[in-house]
């Protein structure tokens, strides 16, 4: 069956209403398009757990900070359709900005959904102020439009995943969030829509991000539990062209930051954000005790 592209909220609502009348379950994969192997794995997961699947393709303006790459963000709907189709997705929901935010020129008028400050004053939320308000707002809108039973989110955006799970619990959305494993190139580089901006030499430098994380994980497995020492292992593995934004350790269950003076006693996420050739990349590993 071929994948249908829907641009209008009302049209999608009618389709979903029909699907629900047939007692079929619905899964949503929210994306900003430029679909790659990581997205494909999310879509395949969605297809394996629900009768009807929707992937949203929407470059959400309100989650980009001033000076970020909103205008340059790759928009590749024709290619996305092929990827979605090969994964078995039923509908691509690709609304215009005006369809999602008819009054975006009056941004201060928009009702926003915002995560708690202490969970965003860390990692990506700290450097991208307001980013997660934009993410939670658009995801809430998508949840209300699609009304999925399940929604798949990738573990590469680990802070986003944590905040979405919390939002769903705090606001009683009747939706199961399905975390999906981060997908890497054979080289170790985490798949990202932004990888296509990297030159060959940038890519070589970018590879040291996963290398640093793997070195931290290996050292941890060998018994180094001291955060300062693990931090240094990471730093020594990063190429000089990698401009580090953060290398942080947070508790997997609470997302509380672990100080460099601490010793790891429970599962921890070790995450990096860095710029290579001006391209912002994120990656993480889980250190399991
Ligand atoms: O992870 C993304 O691509 C975006 O943050 C999301 C969840 C689609 C919201 O715009």
mmCIF file of C-alpha atoms and ligand atoms in Angstrom:
data_model
loop_
_atom_site.group_PDB
_atom_site.id
_atom_site.type_symbol
_atom_site.label_atom_id
_atom_site.label_comp_id
_atom_site.label_asym_id
_atom_site.label_seq_id
_atom_site.Cartn_x
_atom_site.Cartn_y
_atom_site.Cartn_z
ATOM 1 C CA UNK A 1 0.000 0.000 0.000
ATOM 2 C CA UNK A 2 1.373 3.414 -0.837
ATOM 3 C CA UNK A 3 1.989 6.177 1.687
ATOM 4 C CA UNK A 4 -0.370 9.153 1.486
ATOM 5 C CA UNK A 5 0.804 12.716 2.120
ATOM 6 C CA UNK A 6 -1.686 14.846 4.063
ATOM 7 C CA UNK A 7 -1.147 18.568 4.625
ATOM 8 C CA UNK A 8 -4.354 19.564 6.389
ATOM 9 C CA UNK A 9 -5.226 18.918 10.033
ATOM 10 C CA UNK A 10 -8.944 18.374 9.335
ATOM 11 C CA UNK A 11 -8.209 15.885 6.585
ATOM 12 C CA UNK A 12 -5.933 13.890 8.898
ATOM 13 C CA UNK A 13 -8.519 14.010 11.694
ATOM 14 C CA UNK A 14 -11.119 12.487 9.339
ATOM 15 C CA UNK A 15 -8.746 9.672 8.405
ATOM 16 C CA UNK A 16 -7.884 8.973 12.053
ATOM 17 C CA UNK A 17 -11.569 9.032 13.029
ATOM 18 C CA UNK A 18 -12.234 6.336 10.452
ATOM 19 C CA UNK A 19 -9.259 4.274 11.589
ATOM 20 C CA UNK A 20 -10.440 4.455 15.215
ATOM 21 C CA UNK A 21 -13.978 3.464 14.200
ATOM 22 C CA UNK A 22 -12.433 0.258 12.907
ATOM 23 C CA UNK A 23 -10.831 -0.268 16.353
ATOM 24 C CA UNK A 24 -7.375 0.007 14.859
ATOM 25 C CA UNK A 25 -4.431 1.201 16.942
ATOM 26 C CA UNK A 26 -2.438 4.233 15.796
ATOM 27 C CA UNK A 27 1.285 4.940 16.169
ATOM 28 C CA UNK A 28 2.950 8.276 15.492
ATOM 29 C CA UNK A 29 6.577 9.023 14.626
ATOM 30 C CA UNK A 30 7.184 12.775 14.967
ATOM 31 C CA UNK A 31 10.061 14.013 12.769
ATOM 32 C CA UNK A 32 11.351 17.112 11.068
ATOM 33 C CA UNK A 33 11.935 15.157 7.850
ATOM 34 C CA UNK A 34 15.156 14.541 5.939
ATOM 35 C CA UNK A 35 14.484 10.965 6.932
ATOM 36 C CA UNK A 36 17.482 8.679 7.405
ATOM 37 C CA UNK A 37 18.135 5.171 8.734
ATOM 38 C CA UNK A 38 17.498 6.302 12.301
ATOM 39 C CA UNK A 39 14.036 7.559 11.386
ATOM 40 C CA UNK A 40 13.445 4.426 9.342
ATOM 41 C CA UNK A 41 14.060 2.271 12.396
ATOM 42 C CA UNK A 42 11.504 4.386 14.336
ATOM 43 C CA UNK A 43 8.984 3.974 11.531
ATOM 44 C CA UNK A 44 9.573 0.224 11.291
ATOM 45 C CA UNK A 45 9.062 -0.024 15.036
ATOM 46 C CA UNK A 46 5.818 1.959 14.738
ATOM 47 C CA UNK A 47 4.611 -0.347 11.966
ATOM 48 C CA UNK A 48 5.379 -3.390 14.104
ATOM 49 C CA UNK A 49 3.310 -2.168 17.082
ATOM 50 C CA UNK A 50 0.252 -0.517 15.541
ATOM 51 C CA UNK A 51 -2.333 -1.138 12.839
ATOM 52 C CA UNK A 52 -2.079 2.367 11.405
ATOM 53 C CA UNK A 53 0.997 4.573 11.303
ATOM 54 C CA UNK A 54 1.597 8.266 10.824
ATOM 55 C CA UNK A 55 4.948 10.015 10.434
ATOM 56 C CA UNK A 56 4.853 13.770 10.822
ATOM 57 C CA UNK A 57 7.305 15.786 8.767
ATOM 58 C CA UNK A 58 7.370 19.329 10.051
ATOM 59 C CA UNK A 59 10.327 21.641 10.574
ATOM 60 C CA UNK A 60 9.009 23.294 13.697
ATOM 61 C CA UNK A 61 10.013 26.975 13.718
ATOM 62 C CA UNK A 62 9.343 27.509 17.416
ATOM 63 C CA UNK A 63 11.992 25.011 18.570
ATOM 64 C CA UNK A 64 14.823 26.835 16.777
ATOM 65 C CA UNK A 65 16.619 29.583 18.661
ATOM 66 C CA UNK A 66 17.597 32.857 16.976
ATOM 67 C CA UNK A 67 20.664 32.301 14.792
ATOM 68 C CA UNK A 68 20.079 28.543 14.444
ATOM 69 C CA UNK A 69 19.648 26.671 11.156
ATOM 70 C CA UNK A 70 15.839 26.888 10.753
ATOM 71 C CA UNK A 71 16.043 28.378 7.243
ATOM 72 C CA UNK A 72 18.801 26.007 6.107
ATOM 73 C CA UNK A 73 17.289 22.884 7.686
ATOM 74 C CA UNK A 74 16.990 20.301 4.847
ATOM 75 C CA UNK A 75 13.468 19.872 3.489
ATOM 76 C CA UNK A 76 13.293 16.737 1.346
ATOM 77 C CA UNK A 77 9.650 15.634 1.254
ATOM 78 C CA UNK A 78 9.889 13.649 -2.011
ATOM 79 C CA UNK A 79 12.783 11.574 -0.696
ATOM 80 C CA UNK A 80 11.075 11.302 2.712
ATOM 81 C CA UNK A 81 8.047 9.788 1.047
ATOM 82 C CA UNK A 82 10.178 6.985 -0.390
ATOM 83 C CA UNK A 83 11.732 6.234 3.011
ATOM 84 C CA UNK A 84 8.338 6.285 4.760
ATOM 85 C CA UNK A 85 6.876 4.054 2.083
ATOM 86 C CA UNK A 86 9.724 1.546 2.363
ATOM 87 C CA UNK A 87 9.114 1.389 6.127
ATOM 88 C CA UNK A 88 5.401 0.701 5.567
ATOM 89 C CA UNK A 89 4.001 4.000 6.910
ATOM 90 C CA UNK A 90 0.364 4.769 6.033
ATOM 91 C CA UNK A 91 0.334 8.564 6.240
ATOM 92 C CA UNK A 92 2.904 11.345 6.127
ATOM 93 C CA UNK A 93 1.489 14.397 7.866
ATOM 94 C CA UNK A 94 3.339 17.364 6.384
ATOM 95 C CA UNK A 95 1.514 20.542 7.401
ATOM 96 C CA UNK A 96 2.619 24.046 6.473
ATOM 97 C CA UNK A 97 3.785 26.440 9.178
ATOM 98 C CA UNK A 98 0.554 28.368 8.719
ATOM 99 C CA UNK A 99 -1.513 25.209 9.197
ATOM 100 C CA UNK A 100 0.201 24.489 12.524
ATOM 101 C CA UNK A 101 0.590 28.093 13.721
ATOM 102 C CA UNK A 102 -1.924 30.382 12.000
ATOM 103 C CA UNK A 103 -0.872 33.263 14.288
ATOM 104 C CA UNK A 104 2.861 32.754 14.421
ATOM 105 C CA UNK A 105 3.444 36.454 13.711
ATOM 106 C CA UNK A 106 1.951 37.004 17.178
ATOM 107 C CA UNK A 107 4.305 34.488 18.828
ATOM 108 C CA UNK A 108 3.655 35.905 22.308
ATOM 109 C CA UNK A 109 -0.009 34.928 21.870
ATOM 110 C CA UNK A 110 0.773 31.232 21.464
ATOM 111 C CA UNK A 111 -0.102 28.860 24.314
ATOM 112 C CA UNK A 112 3.065 26.919 25.077
ATOM 113 C CA UNK A 113 3.819 23.689 26.922
ATOM 114 C CA UNK A 114 7.015 23.989 28.922
ATOM 115 C CA UNK A 115 9.104 21.425 30.805
ATOM 116 C CA UNK A 116 10.365 22.180 34.333
ATOM 117 C CA UNK A 117 13.255 24.608 34.454
ATOM 118 C CA UNK A 118 15.693 22.339 36.312
ATOM 119 C CA UNK A 119 15.388 19.665 33.611
ATOM 120 C CA UNK A 120 16.192 22.129 30.857
ATOM 121 C CA UNK A 121 18.912 24.132 32.573
ATOM 122 C CA UNK A 122 21.246 21.344 31.542
ATOM 123 C CA UNK A 123 22.647 19.845 28.319
ATOM 124 C CA UNK A 124 20.787 20.923 25.139
ATOM 125 C CA UNK A 125 18.223 22.954 27.088
ATOM 126 C CA UNK A 126 20.949 25.135 28.561
ATOM 127 C CA UNK A 127 22.508 26.097 25.243
ATOM 128 C CA UNK A 128 19.228 26.155 23.294
ATOM 129 C CA UNK A 129 17.080 28.280 25.584
ATOM 130 C CA UNK A 130 13.372 27.737 24.863
ATOM 131 C CA UNK A 131 14.078 24.814 22.522
ATOM 132 C CA UNK A 132 12.212 22.242 24.609
ATOM 133 C CA UNK A 133 9.218 24.570 25.050
ATOM 134 C CA UNK A 134 8.978 24.535 21.252
ATOM 135 C CA UNK A 135 9.384 20.757 21.136
ATOM 136 C CA UNK A 136 6.786 20.049 23.841
ATOM 137 C CA UNK A 137 4.331 22.474 22.274
ATOM 138 C CA UNK A 138 4.535 20.952 18.807
ATOM 139 C CA UNK A 139 4.498 17.389 20.141
ATOM 140 C CA UNK A 140 1.376 18.227 22.194
ATOM 141 C CA UNK A 141 -0.263 19.611 19.068
ATOM 142 C CA UNK A 142 0.719 16.507 17.088
ATOM 143 C CA UNK A 143 -0.600 14.241 19.855
ATOM 144 C CA UNK A 144 -3.913 16.130 19.848
ATOM 145 C CA UNK A 145 -4.184 16.018 16.067
ATOM 146 C CA UNK A 146 -3.152 12.377 15.518
ATOM 147 C CA UNK A 147 -4.388 10.939 18.855
ATOM 148 C CA UNK A 148 -1.957 8.032 18.680
ATOM 149 C CA UNK A 149 -1.969 5.101 21.096
ATOM 150 C CA UNK A 150 1.814 4.965 20.832
ATOM 151 C CA UNK A 151 4.535 7.367 19.745
ATOM 152 C CA UNK A 152 8.128 6.454 18.883
ATOM 153 C CA UNK A 153 11.067 8.686 19.845
ATOM 154 C CA UNK A 154 14.759 8.046 19.264
ATOM 155 C CA UNK A 155 17.304 7.739 22.052
ATOM 156 C CA UNK A 156 19.769 10.013 20.243
ATOM 157 C CA UNK A 157 17.701 12.973 21.476
ATOM 158 C CA UNK A 158 17.904 11.551 24.965
ATOM 159 C CA UNK A 159 16.925 14.736 26.819
ATOM 160 C CA UNK A 160 13.947 15.200 24.490
ATOM 161 C CA UNK A 161 12.872 11.603 25.116
ATOM 162 C CA UNK A 162 13.096 12.086 28.888
ATOM 163 C CA UNK A 163 11.091 15.317 28.765
ATOM 164 C CA UNK A 164 8.414 13.891 26.459
ATOM 165 C CA UNK A 165 7.965 10.866 28.741
ATOM 166 C CA UNK A 166 7.603 13.227 31.694
ATOM 167 C CA UNK A 167 5.185 15.498 29.828
ATOM 168 C CA UNK A 168 2.996 12.522 28.884
ATOM 169 C CA UNK A 169 2.938 11.369 32.514
ATOM 170 C CA UNK A 170 2.440 14.848 34.010
ATOM 171 C CA UNK A 171 -0.308 15.875 31.570
ATOM 172 C CA UNK A 172 -2.040 12.459 31.420
ATOM 173 C CA UNK A 173 -1.777 11.877 27.710
ATOM 174 C CA UNK A 174 -3.166 8.367 27.053
ATOM 175 C CA UNK A 175 -0.141 7.591 24.907
ATOM 176 C CA UNK A 176 2.651 5.059 25.348
ATOM 177 C CA UNK A 177 6.054 6.493 24.506
ATOM 178 C CA UNK A 178 8.267 3.943 22.807
ATOM 179 C CA UNK A 179 11.994 4.706 23.138
ATOM 180 C CA UNK A 180 13.942 3.460 20.121
ATOM 181 C CA UNK A 181 17.695 2.770 20.070
ATOM 182 C CA UNK A 182 20.110 5.266 18.558
ATOM 183 C CA UNK A 183 21.266 4.157 15.092
ATOM 184 C CA UNK A 184 24.890 4.597 13.981
ATOM 185 C CA UNK A 185 26.824 4.412 10.752
ATOM 186 C CA UNK A 186 29.232 1.489 10.657
ATOM 187 C CA UNK A 187 31.947 4.022 11.545
ATOM 188 C CA UNK A 188 30.165 4.770 14.828
ATOM 189 C CA UNK A 189 28.842 8.205 13.837
ATOM 190 C CA UNK A 190 25.285 8.680 15.135
ATOM 191 C CA UNK A 191 22.854 9.149 12.236
ATOM 192 C CA UNK A 192 21.526 12.702 12.013
ATOM 193 C CA UNK A 193 19.805 14.832 9.380
ATOM 194 C CA UNK A 194 22.598 17.356 9.950
ATOM 195 C CA UNK A 195 25.358 14.866 8.962
ATOM 196 C CA UNK A 196 24.797 15.836 5.347
ATOM 197 C CA UNK A 197 26.309 19.266 6.098
ATOM 198 C CA UNK A 198 29.643 17.625 7.074
ATOM 199 C CA UNK A 199 32.619 17.659 4.685
ATOM 200 C CA UNK A 200 34.801 14.523 4.543
ATOM 201 C CA UNK A 201 37.326 16.019 6.950
ATOM 202 C CA UNK A 202 34.536 17.233 9.273
ATOM 203 C CA UNK A 203 33.208 13.693 9.265
ATOM 204 C CA UNK A 204 36.594 12.328 10.329
ATOM 205 C CA UNK A 205 36.608 14.796 13.221
ATOM 206 C CA UNK A 206 32.957 14.086 14.048
ATOM 207 C CA UNK A 207 33.759 10.399 14.400
ATOM 208 C CA UNK A 208 35.796 11.193 17.491
ATOM 209 C CA UNK A 209 32.556 12.111 19.295
ATOM 210 C CA UNK A 210 31.331 8.504 19.325
ATOM 211 C CA UNK A 211 34.929 7.362 19.822
ATOM 212 C CA UNK A 212 35.146 9.484 22.985
ATOM 213 C CA UNK A 213 31.821 8.140 24.260
ATOM 214 C CA UNK A 214 32.831 4.535 23.556
ATOM 215 C CA UNK A 215 36.170 5.110 25.312
ATOM 216 C CA UNK A 216 34.280 6.434 28.349
ATOM 217 C CA UNK A 217 31.970 3.411 28.294
ATOM 218 C CA UNK A 218 34.935 1.008 27.966
ATOM 219 C CA UNK A 219 36.770 2.671 30.864
ATOM 220 C CA UNK A 220 33.596 2.531 32.937
ATOM 221 C CA UNK A 221 33.245 -1.186 32.188
ATOM 222 C CA UNK A 222 36.861 -1.653 33.266
ATOM 223 C CA UNK A 223 35.963 -0.221 36.671
ATOM 224 C CA UNK A 224 36.582 3.547 36.443
ATOM 225 C CA UNK A 225 33.573 5.102 38.209
ATOM 226 C CA UNK A 226 35.098 8.480 38.980
ATOM 227 C CA UNK A 227 33.368 11.119 36.815
ATOM 228 C CA UNK A 228 36.435 13.373 36.580
ATOM 229 C CA UNK A 229 38.544 10.501 35.230
ATOM 230 C CA UNK A 230 35.843 9.482 32.737
ATOM 231 C CA UNK A 231 35.512 13.106 31.637
ATOM 232 C CA UNK A 232 39.264 13.219 30.930
ATOM 233 C CA UNK A 233 39.067 9.963 28.938
ATOM 234 C CA UNK A 234 36.425 11.631 26.775
ATOM 235 C CA UNK A 235 38.386 14.835 26.272
ATOM 236 C CA UNK A 236 41.592 13.046 25.257
ATOM 237 C CA UNK A 237 39.703 11.198 22.500
ATOM 238 C CA UNK A 238 38.103 14.265 20.902
ATOM 239 C CA UNK A 239 39.693 15.716 17.773
ATOM 240 C CA UNK A 240 40.888 19.324 18.026
ATOM 241 C CA UNK A 241 38.310 20.376 15.403
ATOM 242 C CA UNK A 242 35.487 19.278 17.661
ATOM 243 C CA UNK A 243 34.207 22.346 19.529
ATOM 244 C CA UNK A 244 32.730 20.839 22.646
ATOM 245 C CA UNK A 245 29.478 22.373 23.882
ATOM 246 C CA UNK A 246 29.070 19.902 26.717
ATOM 247 C CA UNK A 247 30.196 16.513 27.931
ATOM 248 C CA UNK A 248 27.828 15.683 30.758
ATOM 249 C CA UNK A 249 26.858 12.829 32.994
ATOM 250 C CA UNK A 250 23.237 12.651 34.190
ATOM 251 C CA UNK A 251 21.268 10.008 36.100
ATOM 252 C CA UNK A 252 19.239 7.892 33.701
ATOM 253 C CA UNK A 253 16.158 7.885 35.955
ATOM 254 C CA UNK A 254 16.048 11.542 37.073
ATOM 255 C CA UNK A 255 18.198 13.441 34.559
ATOM 256 C CA UNK A 256 19.978 15.072 37.501
ATOM 257 C CA UNK A 257 23.489 16.215 36.656
ATOM 258 C CA UNK A 258 26.348 14.266 38.225
ATOM 259 C CA UNK A 259 29.203 16.434 39.463
ATOM 260 C CA UNK A 260 32.762 15.849 38.345
ATOM 261 C CA UNK A 261 33.681 15.106 41.978
ATOM 262 C CA UNK A 262 31.140 12.238 42.112
ATOM 263 C CA UNK A 263 31.451 8.503 41.684
ATOM 264 C CA UNK A 264 28.906 6.662 39.551
ATOM 265 C CA UNK A 265 26.738 4.243 41.528
ATOM 266 C CA UNK A 266 23.684 3.892 39.274
ATOM 267 C CA UNK A 267 22.856 3.992 35.571
ATOM 268 C CA UNK A 268 24.094 7.171 33.977
ATOM 269 C CA UNK A 269 23.719 8.809 30.577
ATOM 270 C CA UNK A 270 26.928 10.251 29.225
ATOM 271 C CA UNK A 271 26.117 12.802 26.509
ATOM 272 C CA UNK A 272 28.051 15.079 24.189
ATOM 273 C CA UNK A 273 26.983 18.058 22.089
ATOM 274 C CA UNK A 274 29.622 19.597 19.862
ATOM 275 C CA UNK A 275 30.096 21.605 16.702
ATOM 276 C CA UNK A 276 32.188 20.300 13.841
ATOM 277 C CA UNK A 277 32.663 22.651 10.892
ATOM 278 C CA UNK A 278 29.788 24.696 12.345
ATOM 279 C CA UNK A 279 27.434 21.694 12.409
ATOM 280 C CA UNK A 280 25.890 20.896 15.786
ATOM 281 C CA UNK A 281 25.915 17.188 16.632
ATOM 282 C CA UNK A 282 24.712 15.239 19.662
ATOM 283 C CA UNK A 283 25.396 11.695 20.825
ATOM 284 C CA UNK A 284 25.229 9.658 24.011
ATOM 285 C CA UNK A 285 25.884 6.292 25.632
ATOM 286 C CA UNK A 286 24.401 4.723 28.729
ATOM 287 C CA UNK A 287 26.777 3.595 31.473
ATOM 288 C CA UNK A 288 25.034 0.654 33.099
ATOM 289 C CA UNK A 289 26.086 -0.374 36.583
HETATM 290 O O1 LIG B 1 13.245 15.119 17.236
HETATM 291 C C1 LIG B 1 12.739 15.870 16.365
HETATM 292 O O2 LIG B 1 12.937 15.681 15.161
HETATM 293 C C2 LIG B 1 11.865 17.034 16.807
HETATM 294 O O3 LIG B 1 12.353 17.629 17.958
HETATM 295 C C3 LIG B 1 10.383 16.640 16.965
HETATM 296 C C4 LIG B 1 10.178 15.645 18.097
HETATM 297 C C5 LIG B 1 9.857 16.061 15.671
HETATM 298 C C6 LIG B 1 9.541 17.877 17.294
HETATM 299 O O4 LIG B 1 9.615 18.825 16.282
#
